[in-house]
C-alpha cells in the first residue's frame, strides 16, 4: 500500500517562529497591596487572591443553600375546600353570557384563583396521583388556555365546554370520595 502523494510533498507555507517569552518582574507576581493613604474599602484596579477566594467561597455557599420553599398545603381539608371553590368559579364563569358586563371581571378572578391553586398544589407530591387533582388541573388548563388565546369575552365552544364540565364533575366526585 502506498502513501498518499500529498503527504510526501514538502510544505509550501513558511514555518512559524517559536514563541518568545518576556522576562516577568518579580513585583508583578506578588498580590497587590493597599496603597498607602487609600481609604479602607476603596476601589483598586486589581483584587488580591485572598479576596477572590473569599468571594468565590461565599458565592458557592450561597448557591448551595436551599431556596425558600413555596407555601404548601397544610391539610387535606384545605385542599378539598380550595378545590371546591375553584370548581364553583369555573362553573359560574364558563356559564356566563358573553354580553354580561361582569364577564371580564369574572374571568380575571378565575384566572387569579386558578393560578393560585396550581402554584400551591402542583408541587405537592401527595396530590399528584389523585384523580381530583389531575382532572382539575386539566380543566383549569383548558379554561385558561381558551381565555388567554381568545380573550375574556369569547364564549367557549360547546365541545370544549362539555369536556371542561365533565372534568370538573369528575374532579368533584373524586374529591367527595377522598381521591
Coordinates of N, CA and C in Angstrom, one line a residue:
X1 N 0.8 -1.2 0.0 CA 0.0 0.0 0.0 C 0.9 1.2 0.0
X2 N 0.6 2.2 -0.8 CA 1.4 3.4 -1.0 C 0.8 4.5 -0.2
X3 N 1.7 5.4 0.2 CA 1.3 6.6 1.0 C 0.7 7.6 0.0
X4 N -0.1 8.5 0.5 CA -0.8 9.5 -0.3 C 0.3 10.5 -0.8
X5 N 0.2 10.9 -2.0 CA 1.3 11.8 -2.6 C 1.3 13.2 -1.9
X6 N 0.1 13.6 -1.3 CA 0.1 14.9 -0.7 C 0.9 14.9 0.7
X7 N 1.0 13.7 1.3 CA 1.7 13.6 2.5 C 3.2 13.6 2.3
X8 N 3.7 13.2 1.1 CA 5.1 13.2 0.8 C 5.7 14.5 0.3
X9 N 4.9 15.4 -0.1 CA 5.4 16.7 -0.6 C 5.8 17.6 0.5
X10 N 6.7 18.5 0.2 CA 7.1 19.5 1.2 C 6.1 20.5 1.5
X11 N 6.0 21.0 2.7 CA 5.0 22.1 2.9 C 5.3 23.4 2.2
X12 N 4.3 24.1 1.7 CA 4.5 25.3 1.0 C 4.5 26.5 1.8
X13 N 3.9 26.5 3.0 CA 3.9 27.6 3.9 C 5.1 27.8 4.7
X14 N 5.4 29.0 5.2 CA 6.6 29.3 5.9 C 6.4 28.7 7.4
X15 N 7.4 28.2 8.0 CA 7.3 27.7 9.4 C 7.1 28.9 10.3
X16 N 6.3 28.7 11.3 CA 6.1 29.8 12.3 C 7.3 29.9 13.3
X17 N 7.7 31.1 13.6 CA 8.8 31.2 14.6 C 8.3 30.7 15.9
X18 N 9.3 30.3 16.8 CA 8.9 29.8 18.1 C 8.5 31.0 18.9
X19 N 7.6 30.7 19.9 CA 7.1 31.8 20.8 C 8.3 32.3 21.7
X20 N 8.3 33.6 21.8 CA 9.3 34.2 22.7 C 8.6 34.6 24.0
X21 N 9.4 34.5 25.0 CA 8.9 34.9 26.3 C 9.6 36.1 26.8
X22 N 8.8 36.9 27.5 CA 9.4 38.2 28.0 C 9.7 37.9 29.5
X23 N 10.8 38.5 30.0 CA 11.0 38.4 31.4 C 9.9 39.1 32.2
X24 N 9.5 38.5 33.3 CA 8.5 39.0 34.2 C 9.1 39.5 35.4
X25 N 8.7 40.7 35.8 CA 9.3 41.3 37.0 C 8.7 40.6 38.2
X26 N 9.5 40.5 39.3 CA 9.1 39.8 40.5 C 8.0 40.5 41.2
X27 N 7.9 41.8 41.0 CA 6.8 42.6 41.7 C 5.4 42.3 41.1
X28 N 5.4 41.9 39.9 CA 4.1 41.6 39.3 C 3.5 40.3 39.7
X29 N 4.4 39.4 40.3 CA 3.9 38.1 40.8 C 3.3 38.1 42.2
X30 N 3.6 39.1 43.0 CA 3.0 39.2 44.3 C 1.6 39.8 44.3
X31 N 0.8 39.4 45.3 CA -0.5 40.0 45.3 C -0.5 41.5 45.5
X32 N -1.4 42.2 45.0 CA -1.4 43.7 45.2 C -1.7 44.0 46.7
X33 N -1.1 45.1 47.1 CA -1.3 45.6 48.5 C -2.0 46.9 48.4
X34 N -2.6 47.3 49.5 CA -3.3 48.5 49.6 C -2.3 49.7 49.4
X35 N -2.8 50.7 48.7 CA -1.9 51.8 48.6 C -1.9 52.7 49.8
X36 N -0.8 53.2 50.2 CA -0.8 54.0 51.5 C -1.6 55.2 51.3
X37 N -2.4 55.5 52.3 CA -3.3 56.7 52.2 C -4.6 56.5 51.6
X38 N -4.8 55.3 51.0 CA -6.1 55.0 50.4 C -7.2 54.7 51.5
X39 N -8.4 55.0 51.2 CA -9.4 54.8 52.2 C -9.7 53.3 52.2
X40 N -10.1 52.8 53.4 CA -10.4 51.4 53.5 C -11.6 51.1 52.7
X41 N -11.6 50.0 51.9 CA -12.7 49.6 51.1 C -12.7 50.4 49.8
X42 N -11.7 51.2 49.5 CA -11.6 52.0 48.3 C -11.5 51.1 47.1
X43 N -11.7 51.6 45.9 CA -11.6 50.8 44.8 C -10.2 50.6 44.3
X44 N -9.8 49.4 43.9 CA -8.5 49.1 43.4 C -8.6 48.5 42.0
X45 N -7.6 48.6 41.3 CA -7.7 48.1 39.9 C -7.7 46.6 39.9
X46 N -7.0 46.0 40.9 CA -6.9 44.5 40.9 C -7.4 44.0 42.3
X47 N -7.9 42.8 42.3 CA -8.3 42.2 43.6 C -7.3 41.1 43.9
X48 N -7.0 41.0 45.2 CA -6.0 40.1 45.6 C -6.5 38.7 45.6
X49 N -5.6 37.7 45.7 CA -6.1 36.3 45.7 C -7.0 35.9 46.8
X50 N -6.6 36.5 48.0 CA -7.5 36.2 49.2 C -8.9 36.7 49.0
X51 N -9.0 37.9 48.5 CA -10.3 38.5 48.3 C -11.1 37.7 47.3
X52 N -10.4 37.3 46.3 CA -11.1 36.5 45.2 C -11.5 35.1 45.8
X53 N -10.7 34.5 46.6 CA -11.0 33.2 47.1 C -12.2 33.4 48.1
X54 N -12.2 34.4 48.9 CA -13.3 34.7 49.8 C -14.6 34.9 49.0
X55 N -14.5 35.7 48.0 CA -15.7 36.0 47.2 C -16.3 34.7 46.5
X56 N -15.4 33.9 46.0 CA -15.8 32.6 45.4 C -16.4 31.6 46.4
X57 N -15.8 31.6 47.5 CA -16.3 30.6 48.5 C -17.7 31.1 49.1
X58 N -17.8 32.4 49.2 CA -19.1 32.9 49.7 C -20.2 32.7 48.6
X59 N -19.9 32.9 47.4 CA -20.8 32.7 46.3 C -21.2 31.2 46.2
X60 N -20.2 30.3 46.3 CA -20.5 28.9 46.3 C -21.4 28.5 47.4
X61 N -21.2 29.1 48.6 CA -22.0 28.7 49.8 C -23.5 29.2 49.6
X62 N -23.6 30.4 49.0 CA -25.0 30.9 48.8 C -25.7 30.1 47.7
X63 N -25.0 29.6 46.7 CA -25.6 28.8 45.7 C -26.1 27.4 46.2
X64 N -25.4 26.9 47.2 CA -25.7 25.6 47.7 C -26.8 25.6 48.8
X65 N -27.1 26.8 49.3 CA -28.2 26.9 50.3 C -29.5 26.6 49.7
X66 N -30.4 25.8 50.4 CA -31.7 25.5 49.8 C -32.5 26.8 49.7
X67 N -33.2 26.9 48.6 CA -34.1 28.0 48.3 C -35.3 27.9 49.2
X68 N -35.9 29.1 49.5 CA -37.1 29.1 50.3 C -38.2 28.3 49.6
X69 N -38.8 27.4 50.3 CA -39.9 26.6 49.7 C -41.2 27.3 49.6
X70 N -41.9 27.1 48.6 CA -43.2 27.8 48.5 C -44.2 27.3 49.5
X71 N -45.2 28.0 49.8 CA -46.2 27.6 50.7 C -46.9 26.3 50.3
X72 N -46.9 25.3 51.1 CA -47.5 24.0 50.8 C -48.8 23.9 51.5
X73 N -49.6 23.0 51.0 CA -50.9 22.7 51.6 C -50.7 22.2 53.0
X74 N -51.5 22.8 53.9 CA -51.3 22.4 55.3 C -52.2 21.2 55.7
X75 N -53.3 21.0 54.9 CA -54.1 19.8 55.3 C -54.9 19.4 54.1
X76 N -55.5 18.2 54.2 CA -56.3 17.7 53.1 C -57.6 18.5 53.1
X77 N -58.1 18.9 54.2 CA -59.4 19.7 54.2 C -59.2 21.0 53.5
X78 N -58.0 21.6 53.6 CA -57.8 22.8 52.9 C -57.8 22.6 51.4
X79 N -57.1 21.5 50.9 CA -57.1 21.2 49.5 C -58.6 21.0 49.0
X80 N -59.4 20.2 49.7 CA -60.7 20.0 49.3 C -61.5 21.2 49.3
X81 N -61.4 22.1 50.3 CA -62.1 23.4 50.3 C -61.7 24.3 49.1
X82 N -60.4 24.5 48.9 CA -60.0 25.4 47.9 C -60.3 24.8 46.5
X83 N -60.2 23.5 46.3 CA -60.6 22.9 45.0 C -62.1 23.1 44.7
X84 N -62.9 22.9 45.8 CA -64.4 23.1 45.6 C -64.7 24.6 45.2
X85 N -63.9 25.5 45.8 CA -64.1 26.9 45.5 C -63.8 27.2 44.0
X86 N -62.7 26.6 43.6 CA -62.2 26.8 42.2 C -63.2 26.2 41.2
X87 N -63.8 25.0 41.6 CA -64.8 24.3 40.8 C -66.0 25.2 40.6
X88 N -66.5 25.8 41.7 CA -67.6 26.7 41.6 C -67.3 27.9 40.7
X89 N -66.1 28.5 40.8 CA -65.7 29.6 40.0 C -65.7 29.2 38.5
X90 N -65.2 28.0 38.2 CA -65.1 27.6 36.8 C -66.6 27.4 36.3
X91 N -67.4 26.8 37.0 CA -68.8 26.6 36.5 C -69.5 27.9 36.3
X92 N -69.4 28.9 37.2 CA -70.1 30.1 37.1 C -69.5 31.0 36.0
X93 N -68.2 30.9 35.8 CA -67.6 31.8 34.8 C -67.9 31.3 33.4
X94 N -67.7 30.0 33.2 CA -68.0 29.5 31.8 C -69.5 29.4 31.4
X95 N -70.3 29.5 32.5 CA -71.7 29.6 32.2 C -72.3 31.0 31.9
X96 N -71.4 32.0 32.1 CA -71.9 33.4 31.9 C -72.1 33.7 30.4
X97 N -73.0 34.6 30.1 CA -73.3 35.0 28.8 C -72.2 36.0 28.4
X98 N -71.7 36.0 27.1 CA -70.6 36.8 26.7 C -71.0 38.3 26.7
X99 N -72.3 38.6 26.7 CA -72.8 40.0 26.8 C -72.9 40.5 28.2
X100 N -72.7 39.6 29.2 CA -72.8 40.0 30.6 C -71.6 41.0 30.9
X101 N -71.9 42.2 31.5 CA -70.9 43.2 31.8 C -69.9 42.7 32.8
X102 N -70.2 41.7 33.6 CA -69.2 41.2 34.6 C -68.3 40.1 34.1
X103 N -68.4 39.7 32.9 CA -67.7 38.5 32.4 C -66.2 38.8 32.5
X104 N -65.7 39.9 32.1 CA -64.2 40.2 32.1 C -63.7 40.1 33.6
X105 N -64.5 40.7 34.5 CA -64.0 40.6 35.9 C -64.1 39.2 36.4
X106 N -65.1 38.4 36.0 CA -65.2 37.0 36.5 C -64.0 36.2 35.9
X107 N -63.7 36.4 34.6 CA -62.6 35.7 34.0 C -61.3 36.0 34.7
X108 N -61.1 37.3 35.0 CA -59.9 37.7 35.8 C -59.8 37.0 37.1
X109 N -60.9 37.0 37.8 CA -60.9 36.3 39.1 C -60.6 34.8 39.0
X110 N -61.2 34.2 38.0 CA -61.0 32.8 37.7 C -59.5 32.5 37.4
X111 N -58.9 33.4 36.6 CA -57.5 33.2 36.3 C -56.6 33.3 37.5
X112 N -56.9 34.3 38.3 CA -56.1 34.5 39.6 C -56.3 33.3 40.5
X113 N -57.5 32.8 40.6 CA -57.8 31.7 41.5 C -57.1 30.4 41.0
X114 N -57.2 30.2 39.7 CA -56.6 29.0 39.1 C -55.1 29.1 39.2
X115 N -54.5 30.2 39.0 CA -53.0 30.4 39.1 C -52.6 30.1 40.5
X116 N -53.3 30.6 41.5 CA -53.0 30.4 42.9 C -53.1 28.9 43.2
X117 N -54.2 28.3 42.8 CA -54.5 26.9 43.1 C -53.3 26.0 42.5
X118 N -53.0 26.3 41.2 CA -52.0 25.5 40.5 C -50.6 25.7 41.2
X119 N -50.3 26.9 41.5 CA -49.0 27.2 42.1 C -48.9 26.6 43.5
X120 N -50.0 26.5 44.2 CA -49.9 25.9 45.6 C -49.9 24.4 45.5
X121 N -50.6 23.8 44.7 CA -50.8 22.3 44.7 C -50.0 21.5 43.7
X122 N -49.4 22.2 42.7 CA -48.6 21.5 41.7 C -47.4 20.8 42.3
X123 N -46.8 21.3 43.3 CA -45.6 20.7 43.8 C -45.8 19.7 45.0
X124 N -47.1 19.5 45.3 CA -47.5 18.5 46.3 C -47.4 17.1 45.8
X125 N -46.4 16.4 46.1 CA -46.2 15.0 45.6 C -47.4 14.1 46.0
X126 N -47.9 14.4 47.2 CA -49.0 13.5 47.7 C -50.3 13.7 46.8
X127 N -50.4 14.9 46.2 CA -51.6 15.2 45.4 C -51.5 14.8 43.9
X128 N -50.3 14.6 43.4 CA -50.1 14.4 42.0 C -50.8 13.2 41.4
X129 N -51.0 12.2 42.2 CA -51.6 11.0 41.8 C -53.1 11.0 41.9
X130 N -53.7 12.0 42.6 CA -55.1 12.0 42.8 C -55.9 12.3 41.5
X131 N -57.0 11.6 41.4 CA -57.9 11.9 40.2 C -58.4 13.3 40.3
X132 N -58.8 13.8 41.5 CA -59.3 15.1 41.6 C -58.3 16.2 41.1
X133 N -57.0 16.0 41.5 CA -56.0 16.9 41.1 C -55.8 16.9 39.5
X134 N -55.7 15.7 39.0 CA -55.4 15.6 37.6 C -56.5 16.2 36.7
X135 N -57.8 15.9 37.1 CA -58.9 16.4 36.3 C -59.1 17.9 36.5
X136 N -58.9 18.4 37.7 CA -59.0 19.8 38.0 C -57.9 20.6 37.2
X137 N -56.7 20.1 37.2 CA -55.6 20.7 36.5 C -55.8 20.8 35.0
X138 N -56.4 19.7 34.5 CA -56.7 19.6 33.1 C -57.8 20.6 32.7
X139 N -58.8 20.7 33.5 CA -59.9 21.7 33.3 C -59.4 23.1 33.4
X140 N -58.6 23.4 34.4 CA -58.1 24.8 34.5 C -57.2 25.1 33.4
X141 N -56.4 24.2 32.9 CA -55.5 24.4 31.7 C -56.4 24.7 30.5
X142 N -57.4 24.0 30.3 CA -58.3 24.3 29.1 C -59.0 25.6 29.2
X143 N -59.5 26.0 30.4 CA -60.2 27.2 30.5 C -59.2 28.4 30.4
X144 N -58.1 28.3 31.1 CA -57.1 29.4 31.0 C -56.5 29.5 29.5
X145 N -56.3 28.4 28.9 CA -55.8 28.5 27.5 C -56.8 29.1 26.6
X146 N -58.1 28.9 26.8 CA -59.1 29.5 25.9 C -59.1 31.0 26.1
X147 N -59.2 31.4 27.4 CA -59.3 32.8 27.7 C -58.0 33.6 27.3
X148 N -56.9 33.0 27.4 CA -55.6 33.6 27.0 C -55.6 33.8 25.5
X149 N -56.0 32.8 24.8 CA -56.0 32.8 23.3 C -57.0 33.7 22.7
X150 N -58.3 33.7 23.2 CA -59.4 34.3 22.6 C -60.0 35.5 23.3
X151 N -59.5 35.8 24.6 CA -60.0 36.9 25.3 C -61.1 36.6 26.2
X152 N -61.4 37.4 27.2 CA -62.4 37.1 28.2 C -63.9 37.1 27.7
X153 N -64.1 37.8 26.6 CA -65.5 37.9 26.1 C -65.8 36.8 25.1
X154 N -64.9 35.9 24.7 CA -65.1 34.9 23.8 C -65.8 33.7 24.5
X155 N -66.9 33.2 23.9 CA -67.5 32.1 24.5 C -66.7 30.8 24.2
X156 N -66.8 29.9 25.2 CA -66.1 28.6 25.0 C -67.0 27.7 24.1
X157 N -66.4 27.1 23.0 CA -67.1 26.2 22.2 C -67.8 25.1 22.9
X158 N -68.9 24.6 22.4 CA -69.7 23.6 23.1 C -69.0 22.3 23.4
X159 N -68.1 21.8 22.5 CA -67.4 20.6 22.8 C -66.4 20.8 23.9
X160 N -65.7 21.9 23.8 CA -64.7 22.2 24.9 C -65.4 22.4 26.2
X161 N -66.5 23.1 26.2 CA -67.2 23.4 27.4 C -67.7 22.1 28.0
X162 N -68.2 21.2 27.2 CA -68.7 19.9 27.7 C -67.6 19.1 28.3
X163 N -66.4 19.1 27.7 CA -65.3 18.4 28.2 C -64.8 19.0 29.5
X164 N -64.8 20.3 29.6 CA -64.3 21.0 30.9 C -65.3 20.7 32.0
X165 N -66.6 20.8 31.7 CA -67.6 20.5 32.7 C -67.5 19.0 33.2
X166 N -67.3 18.1 32.2 CA -67.1 16.7 32.6 C -65.9 16.5 33.5
X167 N -64.8 17.1 33.2 CA -63.6 17.0 34.0 C -63.8 17.6 35.4
X168 N -64.6 18.7 35.5 CA -64.9 19.3 36.7 C -65.8 18.4 37.6
X169 N -66.8 17.8 36.9 CA -67.7 16.9 37.6 C -66.9 15.7 38.2
X170 N -66.0 15.2 37.3 CA -65.2 14.0 37.8 C -64.3 14.4 38.9
X171 N -63.7 15.6 38.9 CA -62.9 16.1 40.0 C -63.7 16.2 41.3
X172 N -64.9 16.8 41.1 CA -65.7 17.0 42.3 C -66.1 15.6 42.9
X173 N -66.5 14.6 42.1 CA -66.8 13.3 42.6 C -65.6 12.7 43.3
X174 N -64.5 12.8 42.7 CA -63.3 12.3 43.3 C -62.9 13.0 44.6
X175 N -63.2 14.2 44.7 CA -63.0 15.0 46.0 C -63.9 14.4 47.1
X176 N -65.1 14.2 46.7 CA -66.1 13.6 47.7 C -65.7 12.3 48.2
X177 N -65.0 11.5 47.3 CA -64.5 10.1 47.7 C -63.2 10.2 48.3
X178 N -62.6 11.3 48.4 CA -61.2 11.4 49.0 C -60.1 11.1 48.1
X179 N -60.3 11.2 46.8 CA -59.3 10.8 45.8 C -58.8 12.0 45.2

